[in-house]
XYZ file of C-alpha atoms in Angstrom:
670
model
C -26.439 -10.412 -18.081
C -25.344 -14.433 -17.516
C -22.514 -15.796 -16.746
C -20.808 -19.159 -16.649
C -17.847 -21.397 -15.797
C -16.934 -23.077 -18.366
C -13.853 -25.693 -19.557
C -10.376 -24.501 -18.087
C -7.586 -23.504 -20.444
C -4.212 -25.066 -19.061
C -0.872 -23.682 -19.659
C 2.076 -25.591 -21.713
C 3.699 -24.922 -18.354
C 0.791 -26.844 -16.417
C 0.323 -29.779 -18.357
C 3.930 -30.849 -18.674
C 4.766 -30.333 -14.696
C 1.178 -32.445 -14.557
C 2.173 -34.899 -16.591
C 5.148 -35.665 -14.990
C 4.277 -36.285 -11.383
C 1.713 -38.135 -12.846
C 4.390 -40.610 -14.845
C 7.302 -40.496 -11.847
C 5.251 -40.056 -9.178
C 7.945 -37.250 -7.940
C 7.366 -32.868 -7.758
C 9.459 -31.621 -10.298
C 10.649 -27.817 -10.642
C 10.583 -26.727 -14.738
C 14.095 -26.357 -15.485
C 14.738 -22.062 -15.096
C 11.614 -21.972 -12.931
C 13.966 -22.056 -9.546
C 12.995 -20.694 -6.408
C 13.379 -21.350 -2.480
C 13.991 -25.072 -2.329
C 10.564 -26.497 -1.612
C 9.668 -27.995 1.681
C 6.969 -29.469 3.189
C 3.663 -27.466 3.618
C -0.277 -28.391 3.623
C -3.307 -27.850 1.917
C -6.523 -27.287 3.226
C -7.727 -31.065 5.040
C -4.181 -31.516 5.773
C -2.912 -33.454 2.777
C 1.032 -32.896 2.253
C 2.542 -30.664 -0.848
C 5.743 -29.065 -1.154
C 6.114 -25.364 -1.018
C 8.703 -22.725 -1.389
C 10.395 -21.940 2.734
C 11.993 -18.422 3.692
C 15.375 -19.811 3.390
C 17.133 -16.484 1.705
C 18.250 -13.096 3.772
C 15.802 -10.279 3.619
C 18.101 -8.023 4.750
C 21.159 -8.793 2.392
C 18.182 -8.721 -0.519
C 19.246 -6.711 -3.375
C 17.388 -3.522 -3.461
C 17.559 -1.950 -6.685
C 16.187 0.659 -9.038
C 15.488 -0.019 -12.732
C 13.899 2.529 -15.478
C 11.917 0.264 -18.123
C 11.950 2.130 -21.808
C 8.349 1.861 -22.855
C 8.465 2.409 -26.492
C 5.959 5.683 -26.690
C 6.250 9.118 -26.331
C 3.103 10.156 -24.798
C 4.107 13.665 -22.724
C 5.496 14.015 -26.433
C 9.016 15.462 -25.113
C 10.842 14.164 -28.548
C 11.856 11.155 -26.241
C 9.944 7.945 -25.284
C 9.220 7.407 -22.142
C 11.248 5.151 -19.207
C 8.722 4.199 -16.145
C 10.396 3.622 -12.817
C 10.726 -0.015 -11.896
C 12.148 -0.801 -7.872
C 12.975 -4.820 -7.907
C 13.733 -6.210 -4.068
C 15.189 -9.886 -4.692
C 17.334 -12.470 -2.860
C 21.068 -12.171 -3.405
C 21.541 -15.388 -3.193
C 19.719 -17.370 -6.287
C 22.100 -14.986 -8.348
C 25.244 -15.963 -6.896
C 24.174 -19.361 -7.131
C 23.484 -19.337 -11.103
C 19.873 -19.676 -10.138
C 17.458 -17.655 -12.061
C 13.451 -16.503 -10.190
C 10.730 -15.603 -11.027
C 8.625 -12.163 -9.979
C 6.001 -10.882 -8.162
C 4.493 -7.393 -9.942
C 2.595 -3.907 -8.516
C 2.631 -1.941 -10.977
C 0.962 1.500 -9.001
C 0.286 5.228 -9.865
C -0.563 5.815 -5.842
C 3.146 4.898 -4.443
C 3.949 8.540 -3.624
C 0.566 10.382 -3.834
C -1.478 8.339 -1.906
C 0.218 5.258 -0.766
C -0.941 1.451 -0.225
C -2.823 -0.681 1.421
C -5.285 -0.344 4.757
C -2.669 1.698 6.148
C -1.160 3.779 3.485
C 2.085 2.849 3.070
C 4.123 5.286 0.232
C 7.742 3.799 -1.297
C 10.872 5.099 0.997
C 14.347 5.679 -0.835
C 17.754 5.841 1.005
C 20.105 9.346 0.451
C 21.583 7.719 -2.623
C 17.905 6.612 -3.867
C 17.610 3.069 -3.327
C 14.403 2.206 -2.724
C 14.414 0.601 0.856
C 10.409 0.834 1.663
C 8.343 -0.909 -0.559
C 4.815 -0.591 0.466
C 2.611 -4.069 1.223
C 3.849 -7.117 2.768
C 4.439 -8.827 -0.634
C 8.269 -8.589 -0.526
C 8.955 -9.521 3.010
C 6.905 -12.506 2.875
C 8.025 -13.357 -1.172
C 11.448 -12.577 -0.760
C 12.914 -15.031 1.127
C 10.905 -17.782 -0.254
C 12.650 -17.012 -3.798
C 10.573 -14.916 -5.264
C 11.374 -10.854 -6.688
C 9.260 -8.297 -5.742
C 8.714 -5.722 -8.350
C 6.827 -2.242 -7.847
C 6.301 -0.514 -10.886
C 5.618 3.434 -11.120
C 2.886 3.906 -13.672
C 3.892 6.554 -16.439
C 3.618 10.102 -14.985
C 3.490 8.959 -11.537
C 6.767 9.196 -8.857
C 10.030 8.595 -10.497
C 7.991 7.761 -13.555
C 8.485 9.883 -17.437
C 5.731 10.078 -19.473
C 1.466 10.812 -18.737
C -1.529 8.806 -16.527
C -3.812 8.001 -19.511
C -6.371 6.200 -16.602
C -6.196 3.039 -17.900
C -5.578 3.591 -21.535
C -2.216 2.950 -23.767
C 0.378 4.677 -21.735
C -0.880 2.740 -18.915
C -1.088 -1.007 -19.644
C 2.206 -0.517 -21.349
C 3.518 0.915 -18.260
C 3.545 -2.428 -17.160
C 3.467 -4.345 -20.004
C 6.898 -2.866 -21.209
C 8.530 -4.443 -17.772
C 7.321 -7.875 -18.090
C 8.715 -7.589 -21.765
C 12.017 -6.234 -19.803
C 12.091 -9.324 -17.670
C 12.074 -11.600 -21.043
C 14.753 -9.951 -22.450
C 12.590 -8.016 -24.974
C 12.924 -4.475 -23.792
C 15.383 -1.960 -22.447
C 16.213 -1.204 -19.009
C 18.604 1.718 -17.913
C 20.692 2.729 -14.533
C 19.498 6.095 -14.672
C 16.143 7.915 -15.719
C 18.018 9.628 -18.617
C 21.068 7.758 -19.099
C 22.817 5.179 -21.534
C 23.997 2.322 -18.981
C 22.064 -0.461 -19.837
C 20.654 -2.859 -16.828
C 19.472 -6.451 -18.119
C 17.333 -8.565 -16.181
C 19.607 -11.690 -16.180
C 18.409 -13.117 -12.463
C 14.498 -14.029 -13.671
C 13.409 -16.506 -15.272
C 10.546 -14.509 -17.405
C 7.842 -15.834 -15.281
C 5.947 -13.110 -13.730
C 2.753 -12.446 -11.824
C 0.887 -9.449 -11.495
C -0.994 -8.577 -7.937
C -2.751 -5.054 -6.963
C -5.958 -3.983 -5.607
C -8.078 -1.385 -7.842
C -6.578 0.562 -9.611
C -3.752 -1.611 -9.401
C -5.361 -4.811 -10.322
C -7.109 -3.159 -13.368
C -3.795 -2.382 -15.160
C -3.306 -6.161 -14.008
C -6.507 -7.330 -16.365
C -5.473 -4.340 -19.044
C -2.067 -6.231 -19.221
C -3.473 -9.817 -19.254
C -5.562 -8.483 -21.996
C -2.735 -8.067 -24.413
C -1.626 -11.301 -24.244
C 2.086 -10.766 -23.252
C 4.580 -13.474 -22.695
C 5.898 -13.643 -19.519
C 2.269 -13.056 -17.963
C 1.826 -15.709 -15.861
C -1.054 -15.725 -13.583
C -2.583 -12.383 -12.654
C -4.359 -11.746 -9.030
C -6.929 -8.566 -9.790
C -8.652 -7.565 -6.350
C -11.900 -5.275 -6.166
C -10.426 -4.012 -9.944
C -11.953 -2.667 -13.240
C -12.604 -4.518 -16.054
C -14.386 -1.498 -18.352
C -13.335 2.118 -17.579
C -16.492 3.167 -19.522
C -18.037 1.530 -16.476
C -16.461 2.877 -13.771
C -17.725 6.350 -14.664
C -21.202 5.292 -16.280
C -23.596 2.515 -16.616
C -25.397 2.371 -19.473
C -25.452 5.863 -20.031
C -25.384 7.112 -16.614
C -23.070 9.151 -14.833
C -21.164 8.682 -11.728
C -19.393 10.477 -9.376
C -19.903 14.203 -11.338
C -16.238 13.843 -12.615
C -14.406 12.267 -15.484
C -10.859 10.014 -15.876
C -9.289 14.075 -15.759
C -9.988 14.270 -11.976
C -7.890 11.091 -11.219
C -5.099 11.449 -13.744
C -4.743 14.942 -11.996
C -4.443 13.727 -8.293
C -2.442 10.620 -8.826
C 0.168 12.158 -11.379
C 3.931 13.559 -10.190
C 3.831 17.292 -9.775
C 6.606 17.502 -12.923
C 4.162 15.639 -15.084
C 0.991 18.207 -14.512
C 2.934 20.324 -16.946
C 3.911 18.008 -18.971
C 1.102 16.272 -19.799
C -1.681 19.096 -20.221
C -2.640 17.219 -24.192
C -2.961 14.291 -22.600
C -5.182 15.761 -19.733
C -7.602 17.844 -22.447
C -7.736 14.330 -24.259
C -9.134 13.044 -21.038
C -12.008 16.004 -20.655
C -12.545 15.971 -24.932
C -13.038 12.049 -25.668
C -14.762 11.324 -22.236
C -17.875 13.699 -22.277
C -20.333 13.202 -19.537
C -23.182 13.047 -21.608
C -22.282 9.048 -21.617
C -21.518 8.219 -25.002
C -19.563 5.444 -25.844
C -16.388 6.791 -27.738
C -12.839 5.681 -28.747
C -11.479 6.328 -25.460
C -13.646 4.115 -23.525
C -12.981 1.097 -26.392
C -9.033 1.716 -25.143
C -10.046 0.959 -22.229
C -12.353 -1.773 -22.373
C -10.156 -5.284 -20.747
C -13.472 -7.132 -21.230
C -13.634 -7.603 -25.332
C -9.900 -8.621 -25.624
C -10.357 -11.658 -22.843
C -9.739 -14.167 -25.227
C -6.319 -12.816 -25.337
C -5.594 -13.746 -21.926
C -2.542 -16.667 -21.664
C -2.318 -15.823 -17.344
C -4.338 -17.581 -14.936
C -6.994 -14.952 -13.138
C -7.359 -16.092 -9.731
C -10.013 -12.448 -9.072
C -11.183 -11.191 -5.659
C -14.433 -8.730 -5.025
C -16.543 -7.226 -2.532
C -20.144 -8.271 -3.544
C -20.982 -4.731 -2.041
C -18.114 -2.627 -3.305
C -20.098 0.845 -4.572
C -16.385 2.336 -6.171
C -15.498 -0.255 -7.799
C -19.207 -2.467 -8.410
C -19.085 -5.657 -9.011
C -20.903 -5.309 -12.392
C -16.810 -5.413 -13.228
C -16.361 -8.809 -12.106
C -18.830 -10.502 -13.830
C -18.384 -8.970 -16.697
C -14.594 -10.276 -17.013
C -15.820 -13.424 -15.098
C -18.037 -14.324 -18.033
C -15.492 -13.611 -20.504
C -12.887 -15.506 -18.758
C -14.821 -18.423 -18.928
C -16.086 -18.209 -22.383
C -12.110 -18.087 -23.322
C -11.180 -20.846 -21.429
C -8.888 -19.493 -19.149
C -7.954 -20.879 -15.554
C -9.921 -18.819 -13.177
C -10.355 -18.820 -9.379
C -12.621 -16.484 -7.393
C -12.822 -15.319 -3.750
C -16.481 -12.996 -3.521
C -16.712 -11.095 -0.026
C -19.607 -9.173 1.991
C -17.792 -6.394 2.133
C -16.778 -2.971 -0.303
C -13.908 -1.887 -1.526
C -11.499 -4.522 1.416
C -8.279 -6.248 0.255
C -8.246 -9.974 1.465
C -5.624 -9.267 3.432
C -7.866 -7.217 5.385
C -10.460 -9.403 6.095
C -9.771 -13.163 5.995
C -5.717 -12.776 6.437
C -4.903 -16.592 7.645
C -5.765 -17.277 4.911
C -5.378 -15.322 2.187
C -1.466 -15.350 2.354
C -0.838 -19.162 2.322
C -3.541 -19.384 -0.236
C -1.848 -16.472 -2.322
C 1.691 -18.690 -1.207
C -0.024 -22.140 -3.134
C -1.290 -20.251 -5.917
C 1.609 -18.101 -6.379
C 4.088 -21.740 -5.686
C 2.137 -23.146 -9.167
C 2.230 -20.610 -11.363
C 5.667 -19.568 -11.202
C 7.534 -21.937 -10.174
C 5.469 -24.927 -11.309
C 4.707 -26.756 -8.446
C 2.535 -29.061 -8.148
C 0.430 -28.424 -5.402
C -3.139 -29.189 -6.535
C -4.592 -25.543 -5.996
C -5.795 -25.849 -9.900
C -7.793 -28.401 -8.681
C -9.595 -26.803 -5.457
C -12.958 -25.640 -5.462
C -13.211 -22.630 -7.807
C -14.759 -20.138 -5.395
C -14.992 -18.894 -1.975
C -18.101 -17.282 -1.111
C -18.654 -15.264 2.120
C -21.917 -16.342 3.325
C -22.472 -14.252 6.964
C -19.394 -12.344 8.243
C -16.234 -14.274 8.405
C -18.047 -17.803 7.164
C -17.549 -18.734 3.948
C -18.447 -21.772 1.499
C -17.142 -23.008 -1.166
C -18.007 -24.201 -4.601
C -16.507 -26.565 -7.369
C -17.709 -24.409 -9.795
C -19.046 -20.893 -9.879
C -21.132 -19.835 -11.055
C -23.132 -23.618 -9.975
C -23.301 -26.039 -13.087
C -27.404 -25.581 -11.802
C -27.548 -21.976 -12.573
C -30.564 -21.051 -14.692
C -31.148 -17.429 -15.944
C -34.619 -17.266 -14.761
C -37.806 -15.192 -15.475
C -39.970 -13.476 -12.790
C -42.307 -11.006 -13.736
C -44.028 -8.347 -11.773
C -47.715 -7.689 -10.743
C -49.837 -5.125 -9.130
C -50.588 -5.410 -5.615
C -53.251 -4.349 -2.859
C -51.353 -0.852 -2.395
C -49.719 1.430 -5.142
C -46.351 0.870 -6.009
C -46.303 -2.008 -4.295
C -46.725 -5.294 -6.222
C -46.183 -9.235 -6.512
C -42.836 -11.339 -8.099
C -43.405 -14.041 -9.285
C -43.604 -16.207 -12.821
C -46.963 -14.921 -13.858
C -46.950 -12.258 -16.175
C -49.335 -9.301 -15.496
C -52.236 -9.043 -17.166
C -51.740 -6.705 -20.286
C -52.560 -2.742 -19.168
C -51.078 -3.046 -16.137
C -49.117 -0.492 -14.761
C -46.929 1.084 -11.786
C -46.203 4.763 -11.895
C -43.360 6.949 -9.714
C -42.624 9.643 -9.630
C -37.910 10.087 -9.447
C -36.638 11.615 -6.010
C -32.948 12.661 -6.349
C -33.030 12.955 -2.613
C -34.002 9.118 -2.085
C -30.963 5.975 -2.064
C -31.497 2.453 -2.328
C -31.266 1.999 1.333
C -35.018 4.321 1.242
C -36.678 2.202 -1.049
C -35.711 -0.500 0.760
C -36.740 0.826 3.725
C -40.550 1.220 2.484
C -40.579 -1.775 0.247
C -44.018 -2.859 1.755
C -44.927 0.837 1.615
C -46.955 2.945 -0.880
C -44.366 6.039 -1.697
C -44.108 8.033 -4.628
C -40.320 7.765 -5.809
C -40.116 3.594 -6.711
C -42.338 0.772 -7.306
C -41.510 -2.509 -5.008
C -42.211 -6.369 -6.328
C -42.255 -8.491 -3.835
C -42.319 -12.168 -3.576
C -44.369 -13.806 -0.412
C -42.417 -15.247 3.004
C -40.411 -18.351 1.254
C -40.887 -22.098 2.210
C -37.090 -22.788 1.358
C -33.595 -20.944 0.840
C -33.659 -19.182 -2.256
C -30.130 -19.007 -4.013
C -29.001 -16.483 -6.566
C -25.616 -16.303 -8.214
C -24.004 -14.311 -10.990
C -25.387 -11.368 -13.073
C -29.458 -11.019 -13.986
C -31.068 -8.226 -16.111
C -34.202 -6.400 -15.168
C -36.119 -5.019 -18.577
C -38.211 -2.357 -18.424
C -40.496 -0.957 -20.361
C -41.345 2.715 -19.220
C -42.915 5.942 -20.413
C -41.351 8.960 -19.190
C -42.835 12.466 -18.355
C -40.065 14.387 -19.537
C -36.642 14.607 -22.898
C -34.628 12.948 -19.620
C -34.533 9.899 -17.186
C -32.450 8.136 -15.278
C -34.126 4.397 -14.541
C -32.296 2.574 -11.487
C -32.852 -0.978 -10.698
C -32.041 -3.048 -7.302
C -32.760 -6.660 -5.304
C -33.611 -6.945 -1.608
C -33.505 -9.068 0.584
C -35.970 -8.951 3.159
C -35.348 -9.916 6.435
C -33.414 -9.763 9.226
C -29.379 -10.628 9.075
C -26.085 -9.918 10.624
C -23.803 -8.406 7.897
C -20.602 -7.014 7.010
C -21.737 -2.685 7.487
C -19.752 -2.345 3.925
C -21.593 1.640 3.995
C -19.928 2.428 7.084
C -16.284 3.559 7.372
C -13.756 0.463 6.484
C -16.305 -1.101 4.735
C -17.244 -3.891 6.606
C -13.734 -4.053 8.582
C -12.680 -2.392 11.427
C -8.818 -1.936 12.123
C -7.654 -2.839 15.674
C -4.498 -1.839 17.539
C -2.563 -5.214 17.519
C 0.080 -6.615 14.774
C 0.665 -9.409 13.413
C 4.123 -10.019 10.934
C 4.544 -11.494 7.527
C 7.953 -12.348 7.064
C 10.960 -10.382 8.196
C 11.584 -6.342 8.546
C 13.950 -3.877 8.311
C 14.348 -0.618 10.355
C 12.903 1.035 6.874
C 10.650 -1.603 6.009
C 8.378 -3.884 8.404
C 6.100 -6.553 8.006
C 3.933 -5.753 10.346
C 0.269 -4.985 9.886
C -2.580 -3.958 11.959
C -5.121 -6.485 12.615
C -8.872 -6.001 11.591
C -12.437 -7.494 12.677
C -15.607 -7.651 10.691
C -17.706 -4.301 11.396
C -21.342 -5.654 10.800
C -24.846 -4.367 11.465
C -28.247 -6.119 12.057
C -30.511 -5.047 9.499
C -34.098 -5.769 8.593
C -33.375 -5.806 4.761
C -30.282 -6.383 2.174
C -29.701 -4.985 -0.767
C -27.642 -7.019 -2.436
C -27.690 -6.092 -6.249
C -27.893 -2.939 -8.231
C -27.680 -1.288 -11.606
C -28.400 2.019 -12.927
C -29.530 2.901 -16.735
C -30.072 6.064 -18.783
C -33.376 5.596 -20.474
C -31.745 7.444 -23.606
C -29.701 4.743 -24.160
C -32.713 2.283 -25.338
C -31.750 1.825 -28.615
C -28.084 2.063 -27.893
C -25.988 0.949 -24.984
C -23.868 3.775 -26.599
C -25.061 6.689 -27.609
C -28.201 8.592 -25.939
C -31.167 10.031 -27.331
C -33.454 12.984 -26.639
C -36.787 10.240 -24.807
C -40.265 11.677 -26.443
C -42.762 12.867 -23.327
C -45.978 10.577 -22.914
C -44.374 7.572 -25.382
C -42.905 3.816 -24.128
C -39.441 2.610 -23.858
C -38.059 -0.642 -23.491
C -34.838 -0.618 -22.333
C -32.754 -3.524 -20.417
C -30.526 -2.964 -17.138
C -27.666 -4.895 -16.210
C -27.577 -6.347 -12.727
C -24.093 -6.651 -10.682
C -23.104 -9.997 -10.115
C -23.416 -11.301 -6.394
C -23.730 -14.319 -5.311
C -26.683 -13.966 -2.413
C -29.443 -16.908 -0.524
C -32.641 -15.353 0.333
C -33.627 -17.446 3.586
C -36.629 -19.290 3.923
C -38.835 -16.812 5.878
C -37.717 -13.676 3.792
C -38.854 -12.163 0.529
C -37.404 -11.448 -2.623
C -37.859 -8.059 -3.502
C -37.055 -6.172 -6.899
C -37.344 -2.262 -7.096
C -37.536 0.145 -9.643
C -36.980 3.379 -9.092
C -35.239 6.702 -10.426
C -32.081 8.347 -9.385
C -30.154 6.411 -6.767
C -28.831 9.167 -4.773
C -24.995 9.273 -4.204
C -25.012 6.598 -6.642
C -25.675 7.824 -9.575
C -25.882 11.506 -10.265
C -28.823 13.013 -10.990
C -30.291 14.054 -14.134
C -31.277 17.382 -15.348
C -35.028 16.895 -14.701
C -36.923 14.880 -12.177
C -39.569 12.759 -14.334
C -42.339 10.850 -13.605
C -42.666 7.480 -15.288
C -45.270 4.881 -15.772
C -43.915 0.735 -15.798
C -45.740 -1.756 -18.439
C -45.835 -4.556 -15.694
C -47.051 -7.179 -18.956
C -43.891 -5.858 -20.788
C -41.358 -5.818 -17.821
C -39.245 -8.512 -16.415
C -36.368 -9.980 -14.368
C -33.767 -12.482 -15.802
C -31.867 -13.517 -12.630
C -29.758 -16.311 -11.622
C -31.279 -19.069 -9.798
C -29.283 -21.940 -8.723
C -31.573 -24.872 -9.335
C -33.726 -22.444 -12.053
C -37.765 -22.314 -12.101
C -37.820 -25.202 -10.170
C -35.925 -23.988 -7.071
C -38.562 -20.934 -7.255
C -41.455 -23.174 -7.502
C -40.082 -24.783 -4.457
C -39.367 -21.548 -2.368
C -42.385 -19.984 -3.135
C -44.882 -23.115 -2.110
C -45.519 -24.582 0.622
C -45.228 -23.759 4.505
C -43.250 -20.770 5.404
C -40.949 -21.771 8.505
C -41.402 -19.889 12.327
C -39.559 -16.406 12.099
C -37.091 -16.237 15.117
C -37.096 -13.155 16.580
C -35.225 -10.544 15.922
C -31.891 -8.611 18.196
C -33.387 -5.537 20.130
C -30.457 -4.205 19.131
C -31.157 -4.392 15.112
C -31.257 -1.581 12.891
C -33.298 -0.819 9.983
C -30.378 -1.236 7.895
C -26.956 0.086 6.906
C -26.734 3.475 6.521
C -26.443 5.607 3.619
C -23.918 4.426 1.324
C -20.852 6.886 1.009
C -19.887 9.238 -1.671
C -17.689 7.355 -2.787
C -14.698 9.593 -4.080
C -13.327 8.404 -8.029
C -10.757 7.219 -6.635
C -9.963 3.460 -7.600
C -8.162 2.862 -4.514
C -8.283 1.600 -0.879
C -11.192 1.635 1.671
C -8.859 4.004 3.905
C -9.347 6.317 1.200
């Protein structure tokens, strides 16, 4: 899968504000989009801009709960479900007759598990009034003239209905709240009462934000095209739930969505939602076949409906919500002409507040000021991508992937030892093969550590040491023609940078960060809601190799990605494996390796058999997103190799074995 940036689709709000500013030479706040009074700020480089200021009282903010009717009866109790919506908003704008925009985080985790690196939960006073809102969004943005709205998804905490793991109920839980904020849905003062509550204090302009499951809901709501959703900030978010539990038929996590539903729903929901739980089992078979359940939970296919701008954040080494989700969502948004921006880190499943806090908060502030308040602060004209090149070292790209990125075919060839071949632009001779036997005890870390050695569990193909840096940006594919010895077989393909480096230790606890004891504060606090959070630092590892992209598939999906078939032993099959998106520079002096193997231990479930597979190298290739294309590869594989610097004495061979990530698209702390 190649991903490219296309043109942007500008919203009417942005076009009008930009035209006005250009004609009049002044900052205009669109009518109805009044937040805190703008004050001076600065953009990167010190350019002065206008930004919302913390002029409103956080202590005296209005804290209230509303139950919004979703219009569906997910638990089939004869009445439509209501979701609990906890609101905190400054009191002064309403007193002045001014309306404000909304920042919203819709989550299933507010009572079961908590949010953020410190697993915060909602808290309430004796009358049931919300007093503690997880994360810093309320502390930081409410004084600046925003409302913060925390939505309990259906079936969780204080909401009616059932959790359906990314399906209609989940998405409608949040969409209905946006409809209520825009006067199109009904809100009530209690869960079962008839007293109506109207959101007459808001402009209706809403920005959704959240990590993992929360960001996934933001993707899904944006894909409905709901009016009033102006922007989303999905962090480590799923774009298609099938790809969370499977990849091309290969099963992950040894469980399906029913486990996650049971994990997050309220105790009351477990009794009333038995039918929903059973559907999650019956319609999500562990065969890996695509069903209607997955179709409903595939947001990529509806990316053309997205009206909101998108600020996507993802860890290139996220082994929970893998970067494949980012890649396919990004490509679909690009094709649809959606305004979008990206931060791509070296971490695993980690929030930017915990890996780049001092830059993240003001960047997010400017993003919301622009898209929710209409301030012309120039953020939409800044580089599209921030990429972490080394721990805490970042570069930017005006467009991502860069315009010079071209999908380039690289070919494996035989070498001087069995299972250790070459990787070049030259096709292998007809009849050339490599053979390996699936060993479910071995992982990508084992394969990379033995890339130069003939081992029976993998086939590795290496370039020589590079004479120049070689950058891969985006998502690639690997097409294999393999002959299995059994009726079932799994395949893995990984890209490896062979050479010494210091990276974030994404496989360790924290997934690339260490939580410190010191705290920094991001807004005012109350006794029930602190704005102060523990600082973090990069947790690093000195390594001799880095696996930077990976993909898996069941060979039985050779004919159809949505349906597997039994294989005929001794018959060759051709299959293309999608690799996760990333952006990685293989430095001069290092080598690029493609490894093809069977079960990636700890990351995909083992098959019922352990086949031997024979690769037809003349019909096997990798199509990789090289910046500069084939010419860049030719330059990097020709010429003298620079001297290799000495490795640190404390260098280890690689990161630890990836942890068996639980099937919870939540925080790195769990």
